[in-house]
Amino acid sequence: MSAIGPEKEQHASDQSALPRIPPLYCPIAPAIHPEAKDIDDASVAFVERHGLSSPHQRVRLATALNGMAGRLAPHGSREKVQLLSDLLLWFLIFDDLSDEGALAGRPGELLGLMMRLQRTLDAPGPPIDQRPHTVALHEIRLRLEEIMPAQVEHWVAEMCGCFLAEAHRAVADTDVSSPRYDVSDYVLNSFHAGGALAVVALLPGVEGIVLPPWARGNPRFQALAEIAACISVWDSDLFSYVKEMQSGTRINNLVHVLLCAREINEQEAVAAAVAMRNQLMDRFLLLSNAAAGDEALPVARYAGCLAQYVRGALDWCLLTTRYQAPVGRSALLPDVCVASAPSTDLTTPVGIPSIAWWWDDDITSGHMPPQPGIPTDRASRE
């Protein structure tokens, strides 16, 4: 086993009460873009220019980024990875605004902002208003149209899903009569609300991969993209749990959901989340290896691209300052298991209805490009 990232902090008196994160299975080699530091600096300048941060926040933002885009897409061109990095920092700032900033606990205002943001993405022409979040996202949309036009439609659709999930979360968190998420609802919401799928939608363009026309509608490719996004979100949930609990902000976290839904203690909830996460990693590797064996070179490159995204997201979680708990309390960094999967049952579905189809037999067998007018096996059964 090996760990990547800063040296594990030793605060014995504080750490003894914290839940320990068991080893995370990730047999994928880390990588980083050679210009990652310059890309981070340019992204900080981007948000400063749009009034989304102030110069005195520069160091905090740069250390929070810590090469994020360069880890997710280490082989992309500088211009495209820069666009990805600017979007990622926009997401982090928007997340702060909605979770603990001016719009926290104010779903009506947040919904209004997200409606305007989506309209800015849907409609051509100037941004719908001059608010900093709107103008910055509008610029990202224009740059995307210029350098990765093939990704625009898919990305805009995933952004709509992101805003819809964030709206659901905001309302559920402030409506006392609203039932709390069950585990299945939370999982479905999480990898949409965090913007993970919107980021994944850009990866082929960032890495210069042109997929065959049938790929996007193919169940295996949809499953690969969704599983990659889900693993990245579950990893961030594990790393951010202690900070969220101590900061008193909204608890939108898989560990907390499992703790409440199953009536177990913190350590058991963390262990359950890691077991589920490792099971997803095993499923991702199986589907990724099958896709990599496809005769079409772009298909193999896409599988590798998603694998690098998963590893890059994990490395960012290990290194970023964003998830540091308040002074005197820090999360215990886990080991990264690279040799073999931890001892657990990795072959059966995790029992979550919203993602159960990832274990369908037809997406593990050989796939054929969908023919016009002929549904895939999974679609024909539904």
mmCIF file of C-alpha atoms in Angstrom:
data_model
loop_
_atom_site.group_PDB
_atom_site.id
_atom_site.type_symbol
_atom_site.label_atom_id
_atom_site.label_comp_id
_atom_site.label_asym_id
_atom_site.label_seq_id
_atom_site.Cartn_x
_atom_site.Cartn_y
_atom_site.Cartn_z
ATOM 1 C CA MET A 1 0.000 0.000 0.000
ATOM 2 C CA SER A 2 1.108 3.529 -0.622
ATOM 3 C CA ALA A 3 -0.173 6.983 0.185
ATOM 4 C CA ILE A 4 0.119 10.084 -1.929
ATOM 5 C CA GLY A 5 -0.129 13.589 -0.634
ATOM 6 C CA PRO A 6 0.977 15.533 2.434
ATOM 7 C CA GLU A 7 2.400 13.758 5.430
ATOM 8 C CA LYS A 8 -0.348 12.458 7.676
ATOM 9 C CA GLU A 9 -0.818 14.856 10.549
ATOM 10 C CA GLN A 10 -0.370 13.620 14.074
ATOM 11 C CA HIS A 11 -2.882 15.176 16.454
ATOM 12 C CA ALA A 12 -3.358 12.144 18.669
ATOM 13 C CA SER A 13 -5.674 13.792 21.166
ATOM 14 C CA ASP A 14 -7.956 15.066 18.405
ATOM 15 C CA GLN A 15 -7.541 12.284 15.852
ATOM 16 C CA SER A 16 -8.520 9.420 18.138
ATOM 17 C CA ALA A 17 -12.191 10.366 17.935
ATOM 18 C CA LEU A 18 -12.253 10.774 14.144
ATOM 19 C CA PRO A 19 -13.477 7.993 11.871
ATOM 20 C CA ARG A 20 -10.669 6.316 9.941
ATOM 21 C CA ILE A 21 -10.952 5.965 6.166
ATOM 22 C CA PRO A 22 -10.051 2.391 5.133
ATOM 23 C CA PRO A 23 -7.783 1.855 2.094
ATOM 24 C CA LEU A 24 -9.156 3.117 -1.211
ATOM 25 C CA TYR A 25 -8.723 0.767 -4.165
ATOM 26 C CA CYS A 26 -7.249 2.548 -7.211
ATOM 27 C CA PRO A 27 -4.737 0.580 -9.326
ATOM 28 C CA ILE A 28 -4.356 3.471 -11.793
ATOM 29 C CA ALA A 29 -1.053 5.340 -12.098
ATOM 30 C CA PRO A 30 -1.140 9.053 -11.209
ATOM 31 C CA ALA A 31 -0.219 11.710 -13.777
ATOM 32 C CA ILE A 32 -0.264 15.494 -14.005
ATOM 33 C CA HIS A 33 -0.085 18.045 -16.806
ATOM 34 C CA PRO A 34 3.394 19.625 -17.058
ATOM 35 C CA GLU A 35 1.871 23.130 -16.931
ATOM 36 C CA ALA A 36 -0.504 22.435 -14.039
ATOM 37 C CA LYS A 37 0.834 25.221 -11.820
ATOM 38 C CA ASP A 38 0.554 27.855 -14.561
ATOM 39 C CA ILE A 39 -2.949 26.608 -15.360
ATOM 40 C CA ASP A 40 -3.973 27.040 -11.709
ATOM 41 C CA ASP A 41 -2.590 30.572 -11.633
ATOM 42 C CA ALA A 42 -4.447 31.499 -14.800
ATOM 43 C CA SER A 43 -7.714 30.135 -13.367
ATOM 44 C CA VAL A 44 -7.323 32.233 -10.238
ATOM 45 C CA ALA A 45 -6.771 35.268 -12.484
ATOM 46 C CA PHE A 46 -9.916 34.301 -14.436
ATOM 47 C CA VAL A 47 -12.176 34.377 -11.378
ATOM 48 C CA GLU A 48 -10.541 37.550 -10.096
ATOM 49 C CA ARG A 49 -11.192 39.238 -13.435
ATOM 50 C CA HIS A 50 -14.877 38.341 -13.183
ATOM 51 C CA GLY A 51 -15.189 39.529 -9.593
ATOM 52 C CA LEU A 52 -15.746 36.042 -8.185
ATOM 53 C CA SER A 53 -12.815 36.426 -5.808
ATOM 54 C CA SER A 54 -10.498 39.101 -4.523
ATOM 55 C CA PRO A 55 -6.681 39.277 -4.816
ATOM 56 C CA HIS A 56 -6.209 38.399 -1.128
ATOM 57 C CA GLN A 57 -7.941 35.050 -1.801
ATOM 58 C CA ARG A 58 -5.397 34.099 -4.475
ATOM 59 C CA VAL A 59 -3.286 31.785 -2.304
ATOM 60 C CA ARG A 60 -6.321 30.044 -0.815
ATOM 61 C CA LEU A 61 -7.831 29.396 -4.245
ATOM 62 C CA ALA A 62 -4.559 28.195 -5.743
ATOM 63 C CA THR A 63 -3.946 25.718 -2.923
ATOM 64 C CA ALA A 64 -7.523 24.507 -3.155
ATOM 65 C CA LEU A 65 -7.086 23.860 -6.889
ATOM 66 C CA ASN A 66 -3.680 22.174 -6.479
ATOM 67 C CA GLY A 67 -3.392 21.071 -10.096
ATOM 68 C CA MET A 68 -6.957 19.757 -10.277
ATOM 69 C CA ALA A 69 -7.496 20.052 -14.040
ATOM 70 C CA GLY A 70 -3.934 18.947 -14.714
ATOM 71 C CA ARG A 71 -4.602 15.750 -12.781
ATOM 72 C CA LEU A 72 -7.983 15.035 -14.390
ATOM 73 C CA ALA A 73 -6.737 15.581 -17.961
ATOM 74 C CA PRO A 74 -2.933 15.364 -17.908
ATOM 75 C CA HIS A 75 -2.532 14.866 -21.653
ATOM 76 C CA GLY A 76 -4.738 17.638 -23.023
ATOM 77 C CA SER A 77 -3.554 20.775 -24.774
ATOM 78 C CA ARG A 78 -2.836 23.795 -22.571
ATOM 79 C CA GLU A 79 -5.775 25.766 -23.987
ATOM 80 C CA LYS A 80 -8.307 23.012 -23.387
ATOM 81 C CA VAL A 81 -7.053 22.062 -19.930
ATOM 82 C CA GLN A 82 -7.166 25.765 -19.068
ATOM 83 C CA LEU A 83 -10.833 25.885 -20.004
ATOM 84 C CA LEU A 84 -11.490 22.828 -17.847
ATOM 85 C CA SER A 85 -9.623 24.388 -14.937
ATOM 86 C CA ASP A 86 -11.572 27.648 -15.177
ATOM 87 C CA LEU A 87 -14.827 25.672 -15.120
ATOM 88 C CA LEU A 88 -13.685 23.614 -12.127
ATOM 89 C CA LEU A 89 -12.847 26.725 -10.139
ATOM 90 C CA TRP A 90 -16.194 28.230 -11.150
ATOM 91 C CA PHE A 91 -17.871 25.105 -9.756
ATOM 92 C CA LEU A 92 -15.953 25.339 -6.477
ATOM 93 C CA ILE A 93 -16.955 28.984 -6.018
ATOM 94 C CA PHE A 94 -20.576 28.274 -6.967
ATOM 95 C CA ASP A 95 -20.627 25.386 -4.506
ATOM 96 C CA ASP A 96 -19.399 27.699 -1.750
ATOM 97 C CA LEU A 97 -22.065 30.253 -2.652
ATOM 98 C CA SER A 98 -24.900 27.726 -2.445
ATOM 99 C CA ASP A 99 -23.661 25.643 0.504
ATOM 100 C CA GLU A 100 -22.182 28.164 2.922
ATOM 101 C CA GLY A 101 -22.253 31.541 1.188
ATOM 102 C CA ALA A 102 -24.836 34.256 0.563
ATOM 103 C CA LEU A 103 -27.411 31.851 -0.942
ATOM 104 C CA ALA A 104 -27.135 29.059 1.630
ATOM 105 C CA GLY A 105 -30.612 28.337 3.008
ATOM 106 C CA ARG A 106 -32.237 30.649 0.432
ATOM 107 C CA PRO A 107 -33.534 28.259 -2.238
ATOM 108 C CA GLY A 108 -35.719 30.825 -3.991
ATOM 109 C CA GLU A 109 -32.785 33.088 -4.806
ATOM 110 C CA LEU A 110 -30.574 30.130 -5.702
ATOM 111 C CA LEU A 111 -33.202 28.749 -8.085
ATOM 112 C CA GLY A 112 -33.512 32.139 -9.762
ATOM 113 C CA LEU A 113 -29.758 32.327 -10.289
ATOM 114 C CA MET A 114 -29.597 28.798 -11.711
ATOM 115 C CA MET A 115 -32.446 29.516 -14.135
ATOM 116 C CA ARG A 116 -30.533 32.526 -15.451
ATOM 117 C CA LEU A 117 -27.317 30.533 -15.663
ATOM 118 C CA GLN A 118 -28.984 27.787 -17.685
ATOM 119 C CA ARG A 119 -30.583 30.341 -19.995
ATOM 120 C CA THR A 120 -27.138 31.853 -20.549
ATOM 121 C CA LEU A 121 -25.928 28.425 -21.700
ATOM 122 C CA ASP A 122 -28.968 27.688 -23.871
ATOM 123 C CA ALA A 123 -29.368 31.003 -25.703
ATOM 124 C CA PRO A 124 -26.899 32.616 -28.095
ATOM 125 C CA GLY A 125 -25.912 36.225 -27.734
ATOM 126 C CA PRO A 126 -24.856 38.204 -24.657
ATOM 127 C CA PRO A 127 -25.354 36.881 -21.104
ATOM 128 C CA ILE A 128 -28.809 37.342 -19.608
ATOM 129 C CA ASP A 129 -27.435 39.616 -16.865
ATOM 130 C CA GLN A 130 -24.122 41.043 -15.655
ATOM 131 C CA ARG A 131 -23.820 39.115 -12.407
ATOM 132 C CA PRO A 132 -20.276 37.725 -11.982
ATOM 133 C CA HIS A 133 -21.301 34.047 -12.012
ATOM 134 C CA THR A 134 -23.336 34.568 -15.159
ATOM 135 C CA VAL A 135 -20.714 36.507 -17.102
ATOM 136 C CA ALA A 136 -17.934 34.067 -16.159
ATOM 137 C CA LEU A 137 -19.985 31.030 -17.218
ATOM 138 C CA HIS A 138 -20.963 32.801 -20.443
ATOM 139 C CA GLU A 139 -17.280 33.273 -21.266
ATOM 140 C CA ILE A 140 -16.625 29.581 -20.643
ATOM 141 C CA ARG A 141 -19.515 28.740 -22.988
ATOM 142 C CA LEU A 142 -18.078 30.955 -25.756
ATOM 143 C CA ARG A 143 -14.600 29.477 -25.420
ATOM 144 C CA LEU A 144 -16.021 25.956 -25.471
ATOM 145 C CA GLU A 145 -17.891 26.723 -28.696
ATOM 146 C CA GLU A 146 -14.643 27.910 -30.239
ATOM 147 C CA ILE A 147 -12.218 25.159 -29.245
ATOM 148 C CA MET A 148 -14.423 22.107 -28.531
ATOM 149 C CA PRO A 149 -17.682 22.567 -30.464
ATOM 150 C CA ALA A 150 -18.413 18.827 -30.503
ATOM 151 C CA GLN A 151 -18.741 18.850 -26.692
ATOM 152 C CA VAL A 152 -21.118 21.825 -26.389
ATOM 153 C CA GLU A 153 -24.480 20.047 -26.673
ATOM 154 C CA HIS A 154 -23.573 17.254 -24.259
ATOM 155 C CA TRP A 155 -22.048 19.684 -21.762
ATOM 156 C CA VAL A 156 -25.035 22.046 -21.777
ATOM 157 C CA ALA A 157 -27.358 19.088 -21.158
ATOM 158 C CA GLU A 158 -25.257 17.923 -18.194
ATOM 159 C CA MET A 159 -25.174 21.458 -16.787
ATOM 160 C CA CYS A 160 -28.977 21.441 -16.860
ATOM 161 C CA GLY A 161 -28.927 18.170 -14.896
ATOM 162 C CA CYS A 162 -26.486 19.739 -12.444
ATOM 163 C CA PHE A 163 -28.743 22.740 -11.778
ATOM 164 C CA LEU A 164 -31.847 20.548 -11.486
ATOM 165 C CA ALA A 165 -30.163 18.331 -8.894
ATOM 166 C CA GLU A 166 -28.867 21.354 -6.994
ATOM 167 C CA ALA A 167 -32.392 22.784 -6.940
ATOM 168 C CA HIS A 168 -33.768 19.549 -5.513
ATOM 169 C CA ARG A 169 -31.073 19.537 -2.865
ATOM 170 C CA ALA A 170 -31.636 23.175 -1.899
ATOM 171 C CA VAL A 171 -35.384 22.704 -1.470
ATOM 172 C CA ALA A 172 -35.010 19.441 0.462
ATOM 173 C CA ASP A 173 -32.522 21.045 2.831
ATOM 174 C CA THR A 174 -34.800 23.940 3.772
ATOM 175 C CA ASP A 175 -38.267 22.349 3.691
ATOM 176 C CA VAL A 176 -38.821 20.731 7.086
ATOM 177 C CA SER A 177 -41.798 18.786 5.710
ATOM 178 C CA SER A 178 -39.675 17.261 2.926
ATOM 179 C CA PRO A 179 -38.499 13.702 3.601
ATOM 180 C CA ARG A 180 -34.728 13.305 3.686
ATOM 181 C CA TYR A 181 -33.031 11.467 0.841
ATOM 182 C CA ASP A 182 -32.798 7.745 0.990
ATOM 183 C CA VAL A 183 -29.453 6.357 -0.173
ATOM 184 C CA SER A 184 -30.620 5.799 -3.756
ATOM 185 C CA ASP A 185 -31.953 9.336 -4.116
ATOM 186 C CA TYR A 186 -28.808 10.805 -2.617
ATOM 187 C CA VAL A 187 -26.524 8.888 -4.987
ATOM 188 C CA LEU A 188 -28.563 9.922 -8.017
ATOM 189 C CA ASN A 189 -28.524 13.541 -6.903
ATOM 190 C CA SER A 190 -24.869 13.692 -5.922
ATOM 191 C CA PHE A 191 -23.038 13.053 -9.176
ATOM 192 C CA HIS A 192 -25.370 15.438 -10.997
ATOM 193 C CA ALA A 193 -25.350 18.210 -8.382
ATOM 194 C CA GLY A 194 -21.590 18.349 -8.002
ATOM 195 C CA GLY A 195 -21.066 19.020 -11.695
ATOM 196 C CA ALA A 196 -19.097 15.782 -12.062
ATOM 197 C CA LEU A 197 -20.975 14.604 -15.149
ATOM 198 C CA ALA A 198 -20.634 18.052 -16.731
ATOM 199 C CA VAL A 199 -16.867 17.757 -16.293
ATOM 200 C CA VAL A 200 -16.818 14.185 -17.637
ATOM 201 C CA ALA A 201 -18.724 15.382 -20.722
ATOM 202 C CA LEU A 202 -15.771 17.624 -21.615
ATOM 203 C CA LEU A 203 -13.005 15.053 -21.182
ATOM 204 C CA PRO A 204 -13.013 13.579 -24.719
ATOM 205 C CA GLY A 205 -12.638 17.051 -26.208
ATOM 206 C CA VAL A 206 -9.971 18.103 -23.699
ATOM 207 C CA GLU A 207 -7.935 14.981 -24.431
ATOM 208 C CA GLY A 208 -8.502 15.229 -28.200
ATOM 209 C CA ILE A 209 -10.576 12.050 -28.495
ATOM 210 C CA VAL A 210 -13.168 11.785 -31.248
ATOM 211 C CA LEU A 211 -15.564 8.994 -30.327
ATOM 212 C CA PRO A 212 -17.598 7.114 -32.942
ATOM 213 C CA PRO A 213 -21.155 8.462 -33.360
ATOM 214 C CA TRP A 214 -22.733 5.458 -31.630
ATOM 215 C CA ALA A 215 -20.661 5.734 -28.433
ATOM 216 C CA ARG A 216 -22.707 8.280 -26.505
ATOM 217 C CA GLY A 217 -25.913 6.234 -26.765
ATOM 218 C CA ASN A 218 -24.188 2.973 -25.885
ATOM 219 C CA PRO A 219 -25.004 1.596 -22.382
ATOM 220 C CA ARG A 220 -21.409 0.627 -21.643
ATOM 221 C CA PHE A 221 -20.140 4.121 -22.333
ATOM 222 C CA GLN A 222 -22.903 5.741 -20.341
ATOM 223 C CA ALA A 223 -22.165 3.423 -17.434
ATOM 224 C CA LEU A 224 -18.437 4.159 -17.605
ATOM 225 C CA ALA A 225 -19.022 7.907 -17.528
ATOM 226 C CA GLU A 226 -21.527 7.726 -14.666
ATOM 227 C CA ILE A 227 -19.407 5.355 -12.579
ATOM 228 C CA ALA A 228 -16.327 7.556 -13.011
ATOM 229 C CA ALA A 229 -18.328 10.593 -11.896
ATOM 230 C CA CYS A 230 -19.820 8.698 -8.956
ATOM 231 C CA ILE A 231 -16.443 7.467 -7.698
ATOM 232 C CA SER A 232 -15.063 11.008 -7.776
ATOM 233 C CA VAL A 233 -18.030 12.310 -5.771
ATOM 234 C CA TRP A 234 -17.909 9.511 -3.213
ATOM 235 C CA ASP A 235 -14.181 10.128 -2.741
ATOM 236 C CA SER A 236 -14.806 13.812 -2.092
ATOM 237 C CA ASP A 237 -17.584 12.862 0.360
ATOM 238 C CA LEU A 238 -15.143 10.734 2.338
ATOM 239 C CA PHE A 239 -12.539 13.484 2.511
ATOM 240 C CA SER A 240 -14.954 16.321 3.252
ATOM 241 C CA TYR A 241 -17.105 14.554 5.850
ATOM 242 C CA VAL A 242 -15.203 15.708 8.947
ATOM 243 C CA LYS A 243 -15.089 19.328 7.788
ATOM 244 C CA GLU A 244 -18.799 19.354 6.953
ATOM 245 C CA MET A 245 -19.736 17.899 10.326
ATOM 246 C CA GLN A 246 -17.559 20.347 12.254
ATOM 247 C CA SER A 247 -18.438 23.428 10.217
ATOM 248 C CA GLY A 248 -22.172 23.165 10.840
ATOM 249 C CA THR A 249 -23.024 23.605 7.150
ATOM 250 C CA ARG A 250 -25.532 21.551 5.185
ATOM 251 C CA ILE A 251 -24.638 17.880 5.338
ATOM 252 C CA ASN A 252 -24.795 16.595 1.781
ATOM 253 C CA ASN A 253 -22.551 13.608 2.194
ATOM 254 C CA LEU A 254 -22.775 9.876 1.544
ATOM 255 C CA VAL A 255 -21.309 9.036 4.967
ATOM 256 C CA HIS A 256 -23.968 11.080 6.748
ATOM 257 C CA VAL A 257 -26.754 9.581 4.608
ATOM 258 C CA LEU A 258 -25.594 6.033 5.374
ATOM 259 C CA LEU A 259 -25.224 6.867 9.064
ATOM 260 C CA CYS A 260 -28.836 8.049 9.263
ATOM 261 C CA ALA A 261 -30.424 5.532 6.898
ATOM 262 C CA ARG A 262 -28.827 2.466 8.467
ATOM 263 C CA GLU A 263 -28.680 3.688 12.075
ATOM 264 C CA ILE A 264 -24.991 2.865 12.407
ATOM 265 C CA ASN A 265 -22.099 4.774 13.986
ATOM 266 C CA GLU A 266 -19.642 7.065 12.181
ATOM 267 C CA GLN A 267 -16.870 4.511 11.699
ATOM 268 C CA GLU A 268 -19.334 1.930 10.386
ATOM 269 C CA ALA A 269 -20.787 4.508 7.978
ATOM 270 C CA VAL A 270 -17.322 5.427 6.665
ATOM 271 C CA ALA A 271 -16.446 1.752 6.261
ATOM 272 C CA ALA A 272 -19.714 1.111 4.411
ATOM 273 C CA ALA A 273 -19.086 4.063 2.077
ATOM 274 C CA VAL A 274 -15.564 2.845 1.301
ATOM 275 C CA ALA A 275 -16.799 -0.698 0.622
ATOM 276 C CA MET A 276 -19.394 0.668 -1.811
ATOM 277 C CA ARG A 277 -16.790 2.913 -3.413
ATOM 278 C CA ASN A 278 -14.283 0.063 -3.849
ATOM 279 C CA GLN A 279 -16.996 -2.077 -5.384
ATOM 280 C CA LEU A 280 -17.677 0.686 -7.915
ATOM 281 C CA MET A 281 -13.969 0.889 -8.722
ATOM 282 C CA ASP A 282 -13.899 -2.832 -9.438
ATOM 283 C CA ARG A 283 -16.916 -2.498 -11.726
ATOM 284 C CA PHE A 284 -15.368 0.494 -13.481
ATOM 285 C CA LEU A 285 -12.151 -1.423 -14.147
ATOM 286 C CA LEU A 286 -14.042 -4.388 -15.575
ATOM 287 C CA LEU A 287 -16.036 -2.199 -17.982
ATOM 288 C CA SER A 288 -12.996 -0.054 -18.771
ATOM 289 C CA ASN A 289 -10.867 -3.073 -19.640
ATOM 290 C CA ALA A 290 -13.626 -4.407 -21.879
ATOM 291 C CA ALA A 291 -13.899 -1.058 -23.666
ATOM 292 C CA ALA A 292 -10.119 -0.805 -23.997
ATOM 293 C CA GLY A 293 -10.181 -4.094 -25.884
ATOM 294 C CA ASP A 294 -12.420 -2.623 -28.566
ATOM 295 C CA GLU A 295 -10.878 -2.452 -32.022
ATOM 296 C CA ALA A 296 -11.588 1.272 -32.319
ATOM 297 C CA LEU A 297 -8.607 3.233 -30.962
ATOM 298 C CA PRO A 298 -10.732 6.212 -29.758
ATOM 299 C CA VAL A 299 -12.773 3.825 -27.616
ATOM 300 C CA ALA A 300 -9.657 2.525 -25.889
ATOM 301 C CA ARG A 301 -8.375 6.082 -25.374
ATOM 302 C CA TYR A 302 -11.716 7.116 -23.871
ATOM 303 C CA ALA A 303 -11.564 4.290 -21.336
ATOM 304 C CA GLY A 304 -8.067 5.383 -20.377
ATOM 305 C CA CYS A 305 -9.168 9.017 -20.200
ATOM 306 C CA LEU A 306 -11.920 8.184 -17.686
ATOM 307 C CA ALA A 307 -9.508 6.073 -15.649
ATOM 308 C CA GLN A 308 -7.124 9.020 -15.425
ATOM 309 C CA TYR A 309 -10.011 11.250 -14.360
ATOM 310 C CA VAL A 310 -10.833 8.871 -11.490
ATOM 311 C CA ARG A 311 -7.219 8.737 -10.326
ATOM 312 C CA GLY A 312 -6.749 12.486 -10.742
ATOM 313 C CA ALA A 313 -9.846 13.254 -8.681
ATOM 314 C CA LEU A 314 -8.580 10.982 -5.895
ATOM 315 C CA ASP A 315 -5.128 12.569 -5.906
ATOM 316 C CA TRP A 316 -6.700 16.028 -5.769
ATOM 317 C CA CYS A 317 -8.751 14.996 -2.718
ATOM 318 C CA LEU A 318 -5.576 13.811 -1.013
ATOM 319 C CA LEU A 319 -3.695 17.040 -1.727
ATOM 320 C CA THR A 320 -6.172 19.912 -1.689
ATOM 321 C CA THR A 321 -6.602 22.222 1.282
ATOM 322 C CA ARG A 322 -10.309 22.523 0.517
ATOM 323 C CA TYR A 323 -11.329 19.668 2.797
ATOM 324 C CA GLN A 324 -9.179 20.556 5.772
ATOM 325 C CA ALA A 325 -11.227 20.509 8.960
ATOM 326 C CA PRO A 326 -11.130 23.408 11.439
ATOM 327 C CA VAL A 327 -7.899 24.108 13.335
ATOM 328 C CA GLY A 328 -6.757 21.246 15.518
ATOM 329 C CA ARG A 329 -8.823 18.661 13.656
ATOM 330 C CA SER A 330 -7.879 17.050 10.380
ATOM 331 C CA ALA A 331 -9.195 14.093 8.456
ATOM 332 C CA LEU A 332 -7.066 10.956 8.551
ATOM 333 C CA LEU A 333 -5.672 10.431 5.062
ATOM 334 C CA PRO A 334 -6.240 6.890 3.809
ATOM 335 C CA ASP A 335 -3.831 4.616 2.008
ATOM 336 C CA VAL A 336 -4.342 4.021 -1.701
ATOM 337 C CA CYS A 337 -4.380 0.311 -2.451
ATOM 338 C CA VAL A 338 -2.782 -0.234 -5.870
ATOM 339 C CA ALA A 339 -1.932 -3.946 -5.949
ATOM 340 C CA SER A 340 -5.234 -5.723 -5.412
ATOM 341 C CA ALA A 341 -8.743 -4.980 -4.301
ATOM 342 C CA PRO A 342 -9.386 -4.983 -0.547
ATOM 343 C CA SER A 343 -11.092 -8.096 0.742
ATOM 344 C CA THR A 344 -14.784 -7.535 0.073
ATOM 345 C CA ASP A 345 -17.524 -8.742 -2.234
ATOM 346 C CA LEU A 346 -16.958 -6.733 -5.400
ATOM 347 C CA THR A 347 -18.993 -8.840 -7.808
ATOM 348 C CA THR A 348 -22.590 -8.005 -6.940
ATOM 349 C CA PRO A 349 -24.604 -4.776 -7.266
ATOM 350 C CA VAL A 350 -24.443 -2.403 -4.310
ATOM 351 C CA GLY A 351 -28.210 -2.570 -3.814
ATOM 352 C CA ILE A 352 -28.950 1.009 -4.875
ATOM 353 C CA PRO A 353 -31.882 1.159 -7.345
ATOM 354 C CA SER A 354 -30.772 4.381 -9.065
ATOM 355 C CA ILE A 355 -27.511 2.792 -10.244
ATOM 356 C CA ALA A 356 -28.393 -0.929 -10.288
ATOM 357 C CA TRP A 357 -28.358 -1.039 -14.102
ATOM 358 C CA TRP A 358 -24.572 -0.616 -14.082
ATOM 359 C CA TRP A 359 -24.470 -4.350 -13.345
ATOM 360 C CA ASP A 360 -26.684 -5.354 -16.292
ATOM 361 C CA ASP A 361 -25.257 -8.336 -18.181
ATOM 362 C CA ASP A 362 -25.615 -6.671 -21.582
ATOM 363 C CA ILE A 363 -23.085 -3.956 -20.772
ATOM 364 C CA THR A 364 -20.389 -6.457 -19.796
ATOM 365 C CA SER A 365 -20.755 -8.596 -22.912
ATOM 366 C CA GLY A 366 -19.483 -7.479 -26.283
ATOM 367 C CA HIS A 367 -21.343 -4.478 -27.627
ATOM 368 C CA MET A 368 -22.545 -3.622 -31.087
ATOM 369 C CA PRO A 369 -23.095 -0.079 -32.318
ATOM 370 C CA PRO A 370 -26.841 0.644 -32.100
ATOM 371 C CA GLN A 371 -28.574 0.414 -35.448
ATOM 372 C CA PRO A 372 -31.167 3.011 -36.523
ATOM 373 C CA GLY A 373 -34.590 2.071 -35.198
ATOM 374 C CA ILE A 374 -33.258 -0.839 -33.156
ATOM 375 C CA PRO A 375 -33.084 -0.241 -29.389
ATOM 376 C CA THR A 376 -30.251 -1.559 -27.237
ATOM 377 C CA ASP A 377 -30.958 -4.672 -25.171
ATOM 378 C CA ARG A 378 -31.348 -2.613 -21.999
ATOM 379 C CA ALA A 379 -33.717 -0.144 -23.637
ATOM 380 C CA SER A 380 -35.877 -2.915 -25.063
ATOM 381 C CA ARG A 381 -36.390 -4.411 -21.620
ATOM 382 C CA GLU A 382 -37.495 -1.159 -20.007
#
